[in-house]
CSV table of C-alpha atoms in Angstrom, one decimal:
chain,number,residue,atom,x,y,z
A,7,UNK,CA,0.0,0.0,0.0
A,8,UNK,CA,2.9,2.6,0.9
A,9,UNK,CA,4.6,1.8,-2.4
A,10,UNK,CA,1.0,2.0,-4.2
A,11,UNK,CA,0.8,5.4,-2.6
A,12,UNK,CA,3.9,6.7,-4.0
A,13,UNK,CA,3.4,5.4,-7.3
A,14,UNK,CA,0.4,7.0,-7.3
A,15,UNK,CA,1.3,10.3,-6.5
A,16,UNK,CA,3.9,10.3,-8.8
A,17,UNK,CA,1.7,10.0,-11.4
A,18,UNK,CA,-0.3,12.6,-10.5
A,19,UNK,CA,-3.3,10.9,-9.7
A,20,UNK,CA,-4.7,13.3,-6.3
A,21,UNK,CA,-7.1,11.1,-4.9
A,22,UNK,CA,-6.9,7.7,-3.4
A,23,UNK,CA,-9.5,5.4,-1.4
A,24,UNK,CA,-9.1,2.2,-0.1
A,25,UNK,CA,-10.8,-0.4,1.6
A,26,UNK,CA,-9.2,-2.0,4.5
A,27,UNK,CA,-12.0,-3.2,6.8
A,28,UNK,CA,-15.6,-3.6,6.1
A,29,UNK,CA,-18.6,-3.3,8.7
A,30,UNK,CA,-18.8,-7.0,7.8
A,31,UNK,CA,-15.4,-8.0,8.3
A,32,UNK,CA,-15.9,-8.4,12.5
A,33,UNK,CA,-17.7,-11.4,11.3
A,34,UNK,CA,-13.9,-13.5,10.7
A,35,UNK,CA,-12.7,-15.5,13.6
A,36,UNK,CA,-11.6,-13.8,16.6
A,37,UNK,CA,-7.6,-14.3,15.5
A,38,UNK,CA,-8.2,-12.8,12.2
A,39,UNK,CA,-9.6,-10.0,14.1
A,40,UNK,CA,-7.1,-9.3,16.2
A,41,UNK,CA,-4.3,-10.1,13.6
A,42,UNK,CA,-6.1,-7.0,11.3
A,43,UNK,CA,-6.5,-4.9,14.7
A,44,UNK,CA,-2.5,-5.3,15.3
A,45,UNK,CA,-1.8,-4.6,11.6
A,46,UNK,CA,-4.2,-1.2,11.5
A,47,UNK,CA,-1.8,-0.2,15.1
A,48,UNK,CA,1.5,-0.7,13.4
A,49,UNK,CA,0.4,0.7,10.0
A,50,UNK,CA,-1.3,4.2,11.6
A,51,UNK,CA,1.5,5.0,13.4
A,52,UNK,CA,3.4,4.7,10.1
A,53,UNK,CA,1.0,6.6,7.9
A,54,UNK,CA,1.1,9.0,10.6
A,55,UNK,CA,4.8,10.1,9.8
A,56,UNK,CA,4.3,8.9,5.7
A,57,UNK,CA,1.3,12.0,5.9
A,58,UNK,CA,3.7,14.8,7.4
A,59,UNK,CA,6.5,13.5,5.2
A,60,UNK,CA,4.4,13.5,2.1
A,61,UNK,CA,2.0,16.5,2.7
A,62,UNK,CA,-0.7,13.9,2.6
A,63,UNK,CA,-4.3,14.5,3.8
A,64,UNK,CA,-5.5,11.2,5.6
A,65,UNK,CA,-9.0,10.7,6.4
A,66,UNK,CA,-10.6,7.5,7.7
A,67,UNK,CA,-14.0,6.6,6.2
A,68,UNK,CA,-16.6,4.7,8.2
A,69,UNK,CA,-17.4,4.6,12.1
A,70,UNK,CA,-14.0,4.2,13.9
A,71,UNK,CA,-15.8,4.4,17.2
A,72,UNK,CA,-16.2,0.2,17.3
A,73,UNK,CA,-12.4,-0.1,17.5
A,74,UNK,CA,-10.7,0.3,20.5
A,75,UNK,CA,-9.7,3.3,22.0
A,76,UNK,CA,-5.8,3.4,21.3
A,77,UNK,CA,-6.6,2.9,17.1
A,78,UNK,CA,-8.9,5.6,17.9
A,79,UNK,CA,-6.3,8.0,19.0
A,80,UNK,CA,-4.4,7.1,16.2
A,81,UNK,CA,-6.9,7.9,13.6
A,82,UNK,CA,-7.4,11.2,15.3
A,83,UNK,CA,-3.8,12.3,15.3
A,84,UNK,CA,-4.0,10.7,11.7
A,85,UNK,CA,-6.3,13.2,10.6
A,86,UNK,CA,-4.8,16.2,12.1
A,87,UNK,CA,-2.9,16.0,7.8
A,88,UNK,CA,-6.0,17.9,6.7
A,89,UNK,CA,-4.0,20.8,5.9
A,90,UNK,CA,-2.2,19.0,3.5
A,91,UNK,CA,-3.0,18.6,-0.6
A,92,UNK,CA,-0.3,17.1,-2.6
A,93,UNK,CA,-2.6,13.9,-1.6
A,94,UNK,CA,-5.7,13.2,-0.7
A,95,UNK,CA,-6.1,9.6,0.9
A,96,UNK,CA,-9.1,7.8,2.1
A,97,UNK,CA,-8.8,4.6,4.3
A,98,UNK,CA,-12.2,2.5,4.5
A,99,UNK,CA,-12.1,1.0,8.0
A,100,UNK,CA,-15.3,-0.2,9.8
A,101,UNK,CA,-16.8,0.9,6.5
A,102,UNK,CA,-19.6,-0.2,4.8
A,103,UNK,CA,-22.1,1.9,2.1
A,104,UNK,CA,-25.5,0.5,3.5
A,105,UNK,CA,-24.1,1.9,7.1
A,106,UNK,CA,-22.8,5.0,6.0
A,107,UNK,CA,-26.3,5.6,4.3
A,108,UNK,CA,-28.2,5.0,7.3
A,109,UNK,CA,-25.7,7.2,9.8
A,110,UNK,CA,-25.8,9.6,7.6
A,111,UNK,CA,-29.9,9.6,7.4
A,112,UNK,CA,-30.2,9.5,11.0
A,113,UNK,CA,-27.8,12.4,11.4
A,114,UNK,CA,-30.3,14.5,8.5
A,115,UNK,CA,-33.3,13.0,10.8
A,116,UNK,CA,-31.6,14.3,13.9
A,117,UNK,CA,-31.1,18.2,12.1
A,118,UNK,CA,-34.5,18.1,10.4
A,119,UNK,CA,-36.0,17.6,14.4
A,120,UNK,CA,-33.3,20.6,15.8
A,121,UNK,CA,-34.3,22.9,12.7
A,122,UNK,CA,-30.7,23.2,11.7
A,123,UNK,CA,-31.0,21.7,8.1
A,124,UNK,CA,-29.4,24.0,5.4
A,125,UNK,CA,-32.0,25.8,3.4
A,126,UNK,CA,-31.2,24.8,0.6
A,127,UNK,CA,-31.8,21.3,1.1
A,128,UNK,CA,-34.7,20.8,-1.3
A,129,UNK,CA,-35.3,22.4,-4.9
A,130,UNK,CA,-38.1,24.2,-5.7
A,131,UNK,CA,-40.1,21.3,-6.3
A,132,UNK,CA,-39.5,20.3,-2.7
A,133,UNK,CA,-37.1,17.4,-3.7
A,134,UNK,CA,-34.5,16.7,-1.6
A,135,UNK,CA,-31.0,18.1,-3.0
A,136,UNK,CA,-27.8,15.3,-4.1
A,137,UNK,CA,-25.6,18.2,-3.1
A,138,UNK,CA,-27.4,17.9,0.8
A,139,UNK,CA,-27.5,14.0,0.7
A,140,UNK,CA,-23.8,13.8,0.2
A,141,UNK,CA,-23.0,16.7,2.4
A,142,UNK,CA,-24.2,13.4,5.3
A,143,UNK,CA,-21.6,10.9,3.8
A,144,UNK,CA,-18.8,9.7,5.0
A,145,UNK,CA,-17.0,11.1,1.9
A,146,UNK,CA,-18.6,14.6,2.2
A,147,UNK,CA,-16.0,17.2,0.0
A,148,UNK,CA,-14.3,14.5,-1.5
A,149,UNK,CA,-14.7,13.8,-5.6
A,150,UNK,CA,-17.0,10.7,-6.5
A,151,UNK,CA,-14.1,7.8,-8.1
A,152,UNK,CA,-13.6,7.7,-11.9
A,153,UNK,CA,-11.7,4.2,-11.7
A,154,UNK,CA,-12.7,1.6,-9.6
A,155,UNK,CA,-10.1,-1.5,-9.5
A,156,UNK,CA,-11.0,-4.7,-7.8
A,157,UNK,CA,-8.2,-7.1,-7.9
A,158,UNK,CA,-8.2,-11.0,-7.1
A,159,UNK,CA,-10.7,-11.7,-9.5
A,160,UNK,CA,-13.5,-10.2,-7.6
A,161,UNK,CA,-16.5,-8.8,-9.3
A,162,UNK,CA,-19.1,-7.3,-7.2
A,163,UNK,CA,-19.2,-4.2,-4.9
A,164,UNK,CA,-19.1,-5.4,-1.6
A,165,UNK,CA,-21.1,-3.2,0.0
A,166,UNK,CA,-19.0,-0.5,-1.1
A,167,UNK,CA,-19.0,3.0,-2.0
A,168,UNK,CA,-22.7,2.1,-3.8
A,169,UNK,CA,-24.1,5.8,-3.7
A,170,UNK,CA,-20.5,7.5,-4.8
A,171,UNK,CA,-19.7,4.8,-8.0
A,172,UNK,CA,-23.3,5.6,-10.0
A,173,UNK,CA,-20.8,6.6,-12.7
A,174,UNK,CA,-17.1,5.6,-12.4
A,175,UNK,CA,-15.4,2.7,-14.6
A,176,UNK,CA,-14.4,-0.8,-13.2
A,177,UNK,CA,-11.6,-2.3,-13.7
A,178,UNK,CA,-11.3,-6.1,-12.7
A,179,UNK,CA,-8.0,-7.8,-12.3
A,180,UNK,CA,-7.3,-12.0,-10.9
A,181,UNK,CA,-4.2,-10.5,-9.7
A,182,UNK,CA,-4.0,-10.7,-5.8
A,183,UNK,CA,-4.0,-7.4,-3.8
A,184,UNK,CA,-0.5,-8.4,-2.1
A,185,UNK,CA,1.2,-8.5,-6.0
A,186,UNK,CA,-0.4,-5.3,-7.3
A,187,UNK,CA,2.2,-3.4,-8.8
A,188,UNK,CA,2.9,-0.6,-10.9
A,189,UNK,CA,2.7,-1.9,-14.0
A,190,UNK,CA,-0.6,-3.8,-13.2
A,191,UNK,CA,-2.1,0.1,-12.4
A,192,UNK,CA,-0.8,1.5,-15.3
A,193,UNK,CA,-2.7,-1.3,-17.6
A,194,UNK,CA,-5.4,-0.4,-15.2
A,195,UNK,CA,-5.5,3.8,-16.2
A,196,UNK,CA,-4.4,2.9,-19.7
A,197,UNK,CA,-7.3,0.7,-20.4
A,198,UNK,CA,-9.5,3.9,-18.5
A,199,UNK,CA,-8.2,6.5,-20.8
A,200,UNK,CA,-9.4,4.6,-23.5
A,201,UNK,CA,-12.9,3.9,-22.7
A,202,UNK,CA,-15.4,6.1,-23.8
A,203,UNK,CA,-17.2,7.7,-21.1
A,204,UNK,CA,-21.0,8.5,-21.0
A,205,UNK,CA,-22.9,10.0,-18.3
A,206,UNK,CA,-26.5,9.2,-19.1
A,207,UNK,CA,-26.2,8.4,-22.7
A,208,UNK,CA,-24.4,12.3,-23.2
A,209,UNK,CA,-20.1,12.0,-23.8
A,210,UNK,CA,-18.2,13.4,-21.5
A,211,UNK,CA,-16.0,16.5,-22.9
Protein backbone atom coordinates (compact mmCIF):
# COMPACT_ATOMS: atom_id res chain seq x y z
CA UNK A 1 0.00 0.00 0.00
CA UNK A 2 2.85 2.64 0.93
CA UNK A 3 4.55 1.82 -2.38
CA UNK A 4 1.00 2.04 -4.25
CA UNK A 5 0.84 5.37 -2.64
CA UNK A 6 3.86 6.67 -3.99
CA UNK A 7 3.43 5.40 -7.33
CA UNK A 8 0.36 7.03 -7.32
CA UNK A 9 1.28 10.26 -6.53
CA UNK A 10 3.91 10.34 -8.80
CA UNK A 11 1.71 9.96 -11.40
CA UNK A 12 -0.27 12.62 -10.54
CA UNK A 13 -3.33 10.94 -9.67
CA UNK A 14 -4.73 13.27 -6.31
CA UNK A 15 -7.08 11.11 -4.88
CA UNK A 16 -6.87 7.67 -3.40
CA UNK A 17 -9.48 5.41 -1.36
CA UNK A 18 -9.09 2.21 -0.14
CA UNK A 19 -10.83 -0.39 1.58
CA UNK A 20 -9.17 -1.98 4.48
CA UNK A 21 -11.95 -3.22 6.85
CA UNK A 22 -15.63 -3.58 6.06
CA UNK A 23 -18.58 -3.30 8.71
CA UNK A 24 -18.80 -7.00 7.77
CA UNK A 25 -15.36 -8.00 8.30
CA UNK A 26 -15.95 -8.44 12.47
CA UNK A 27 -17.68 -11.44 11.32
CA UNK A 28 -13.89 -13.52 10.69
CA UNK A 29 -12.72 -15.46 13.57
CA UNK A 30 -11.63 -13.84 16.55
CA UNK A 31 -7.62 -14.26 15.53
CA UNK A 32 -8.18 -12.82 12.16
CA UNK A 33 -9.58 -10.02 14.06
CA UNK A 34 -7.14 -9.30 16.25
CA UNK A 35 -4.30 -10.06 13.61
CA UNK A 36 -6.09 -6.98 11.28
CA UNK A 37 -6.47 -4.86 14.71
CA UNK A 38 -2.54 -5.29 15.35
CA UNK A 39 -1.76 -4.62 11.59
CA UNK A 40 -4.16 -1.20 11.54
CA UNK A 41 -1.80 -0.23 15.11
CA UNK A 42 1.50 -0.69 13.44
CA UNK A 43 0.35 0.70 9.95
CA UNK A 44 -1.35 4.17 11.59
CA UNK A 45 1.46 4.95 13.40
CA UNK A 46 3.42 4.74 10.07
CA UNK A 47 0.98 6.62 7.92
CA UNK A 48 1.15 9.01 10.61
CA UNK A 49 4.85 10.05 9.80
CA UNK A 50 4.26 8.92 5.71
CA UNK A 51 1.34 12.03 5.91
CA UNK A 52 3.75 14.77 7.43
CA UNK A 53 6.49 13.52 5.23
CA UNK A 54 4.44 13.50 2.13
CA UNK A 55 1.96 16.47 2.72
CA UNK A 56 -0.75 13.93 2.60
CA UNK A 57 -4.30 14.55 3.76
CA UNK A 58 -5.51 11.22 5.60
CA UNK A 59 -8.98 10.68 6.36
CA UNK A 60 -10.62 7.54 7.71
CA UNK A 61 -14.00 6.65 6.17
CA UNK A 62 -16.55 4.71 8.17
CA UNK A 63 -17.43 4.65 12.06
CA UNK A 64 -13.99 4.20 13.86
CA UNK A 65 -15.80 4.41 17.23
CA UNK A 66 -16.24 0.17 17.33
CA UNK A 67 -12.38 -0.11 17.53
CA UNK A 68 -10.66 0.28 20.54
CA UNK A 69 -9.68 3.27 21.98
CA UNK A 70 -5.81 3.40 21.30
CA UNK A 71 -6.57 2.88 17.09
CA UNK A 72 -8.89 5.65 17.86
CA UNK A 73 -6.27 8.04 19.05
CA UNK A 74 -4.41 7.14 16.23
CA UNK A 75 -6.85 7.91 13.64
CA UNK A 76 -7.43 11.19 15.30
CA UNK A 77 -3.77 12.35 15.33
CA UNK A 78 -3.95 10.68 11.73
CA UNK A 79 -6.31 13.17 10.61
CA UNK A 80 -4.84 16.18 12.11
CA UNK A 81 -2.94 16.01 7.82
CA UNK A 82 -6.01 17.88 6.68
CA UNK A 83 -4.02 20.83 5.89
CA UNK A 84 -2.20 18.99 3.52
CA UNK A 85 -2.99 18.59 -0.57
CA UNK A 86 -0.34 17.09 -2.57
CA UNK A 87 -2.55 13.94 -1.57
CA UNK A 88 -5.67 13.17 -0.74
CA UNK A 89 -6.10 9.61 0.91
CA UNK A 90 -9.12 7.78 2.14
CA UNK A 91 -8.80 4.61 4.29
CA UNK A 92 -12.16 2.51 4.45
CA UNK A 93 -12.13 1.03 7.99
CA UNK A 94 -15.27 -0.25 9.81
CA UNK A 95 -16.83 0.86 6.45
CA UNK A 96 -19.62 -0.22 4.82
CA UNK A 97 -22.11 1.86 2.14
CA UNK A 98 -25.52 0.52 3.55
CA UNK A 99 -24.06 1.87 7.08
CA UNK A 100 -22.77 5.02 6.04
CA UNK A 101 -26.32 5.61 4.34
CA UNK A 102 -28.23 4.98 7.34
CA UNK A 103 -25.74 7.15 9.83
CA UNK A 104 -25.81 9.63 7.56
CA UNK A 105 -29.90 9.57 7.39
CA UNK A 106 -30.20 9.52 11.03
CA UNK A 107 -27.75 12.44 11.43
CA UNK A 108 -30.31 14.53 8.45
CA UNK A 109 -33.25 13.03 10.82
CA UNK A 110 -31.61 14.31 13.87
CA UNK A 111 -31.11 18.16 12.12
CA UNK A 112 -34.53 18.14 10.42
CA UNK A 113 -36.00 17.56 14.36
CA UNK A 114 -33.32 20.59 15.77
CA UNK A 115 -34.35 22.92 12.70
CA UNK A 116 -30.72 23.22 11.65
CA UNK A 117 -31.04 21.70 8.08
CA UNK A 118 -29.38 24.01 5.44
CA UNK A 119 -32.01 25.80 3.39
CA UNK A 120 -31.18 24.80 0.59
CA UNK A 121 -31.77 21.26 1.09
CA UNK A 122 -34.68 20.81 -1.26
CA UNK A 123 -35.28 22.38 -4.89
CA UNK A 124 -38.11 24.17 -5.72
CA UNK A 125 -40.13 21.28 -6.26
CA UNK A 126 -39.47 20.30 -2.73
CA UNK A 127 -37.07 17.44 -3.67
CA UNK A 128 -34.48 16.72 -1.62
CA UNK A 129 -30.96 18.13 -3.00
CA UNK A 130 -27.78 15.35 -4.13
CA UNK A 131 -25.58 18.23 -3.07
CA UNK A 132 -27.36 17.90 0.84
CA UNK A 133 -27.52 13.99 0.73
CA UNK A 134 -23.77 13.84 0.20
CA UNK A 135 -22.99 16.71 2.36
CA UNK A 136 -24.19 13.44 5.25
CA UNK A 137 -21.63 10.88 3.83
CA UNK A 138 -18.82 9.70 5.03
CA UNK A 139 -17.01 11.10 1.85
CA UNK A 140 -18.61 14.63 2.22
CA UNK A 141 -15.97 17.22 -0.02
CA UNK A 142 -14.28 14.50 -1.53
CA UNK A 143 -14.73 13.79 -5.58
CA UNK A 144 -17.04 10.67 -6.54
CA UNK A 145 -14.09 7.83 -8.10
CA UNK A 146 -13.60 7.72 -11.93
CA UNK A 147 -11.75 4.19 -11.70
CA UNK A 148 -12.69 1.55 -9.59
CA UNK A 149 -10.11 -1.55 -9.52
CA UNK A 150 -10.96 -4.66 -7.83
CA UNK A 151 -8.18 -7.14 -7.87
CA UNK A 152 -8.21 -11.01 -7.08
CA UNK A 153 -10.66 -11.68 -9.50
CA UNK A 154 -13.54 -10.18 -7.59
CA UNK A 155 -16.50 -8.83 -9.25
CA UNK A 156 -19.14 -7.28 -7.19
CA UNK A 157 -19.22 -4.17 -4.90
CA UNK A 158 -19.11 -5.37 -1.62
CA UNK A 159 -21.07 -3.20 0.02
CA UNK A 160 -18.99 -0.52 -1.14
CA UNK A 161 -18.99 2.99 -2.04
CA UNK A 162 -22.69 2.09 -3.76
CA UNK A 163 -24.11 5.77 -3.68
CA UNK A 164 -20.51 7.47 -4.81
CA UNK A 165 -19.67 4.77 -7.97
CA UNK A 166 -23.26 5.63 -9.98
CA UNK A 167 -20.80 6.59 -12.74
CA UNK A 168 -17.08 5.59 -12.42
CA UNK A 169 -15.41 2.69 -14.56
CA UNK A 170 -14.39 -0.75 -13.21
CA UNK A 171 -11.57 -2.35 -13.72
CA UNK A 172 -11.31 -6.12 -12.70
CA UNK A 173 -8.00 -7.76 -12.34
CA UNK A 174 -7.31 -12.00 -10.89
CA UNK A 175 -4.23 -10.52 -9.66
CA UNK A 176 -4.03 -10.72 -5.78
CA UNK A 177 -4.05 -7.38 -3.80
CA UNK A 178 -0.53 -8.37 -2.14
CA UNK A 179 1.17 -8.49 -5.96
CA UNK A 180 -0.38 -5.28 -7.27
CA UNK A 181 2.19 -3.41 -8.79
CA UNK A 182 2.85 -0.58 -10.87
CA UNK A 183 2.71 -1.90 -14.01
CA UNK A 184 -0.57 -3.83 -13.23
CA UNK A 185 -2.10 0.09 -12.42
CA UNK A 186 -0.76 1.46 -15.31
CA UNK A 187 -2.71 -1.31 -17.60
CA UNK A 188 -5.42 -0.42 -15.20
CA UNK A 189 -5.54 3.85 -16.23
CA UNK A 190 -4.43 2.88 -19.74
CA UNK A 191 -7.32 0.71 -20.38
CA UNK A 192 -9.48 3.92 -18.54
CA UNK A 193 -8.23 6.46 -20.76
CA UNK A 194 -9.41 4.61 -23.50
CA UNK A 195 -12.86 3.93 -22.70
CA UNK A 196 -15.37 6.06 -23.82
CA UNK A 197 -17.22 7.72 -21.09
CA UNK A 198 -20.97 8.54 -21.03
CA UNK A 199 -22.89 10.00 -18.31
CA UNK A 200 -26.50 9.18 -19.05
CA UNK A 201 -26.24 8.42 -22.70
CA UNK A 202 -24.44 12.26 -23.23
CA UNK A 203 -20.11 12.03 -23.76
CA UNK A 204 -18.23 13.37 -21.51
CA UNK A 205 -15.99 16.51 -22.89
Amino acid sequence: LEKMCDVIKDMGVKYLTVYAFSTENWKRSRAEVEGLLKLFRQYLKRCIKKAHKNQMRVKIIGDPSAFPQDIQDSIHELEESKDYDHMYFQIAMNYGSRDEILRGMTRMIEDVKNGTLAENAFDENGKLTEQCFESYLDTAGIPDPDLLIRTSGEQRLSNYLMWQLAYTEFYFTEVPWPDFHEEELRKAIEQYNNRDRRYGGVKEE
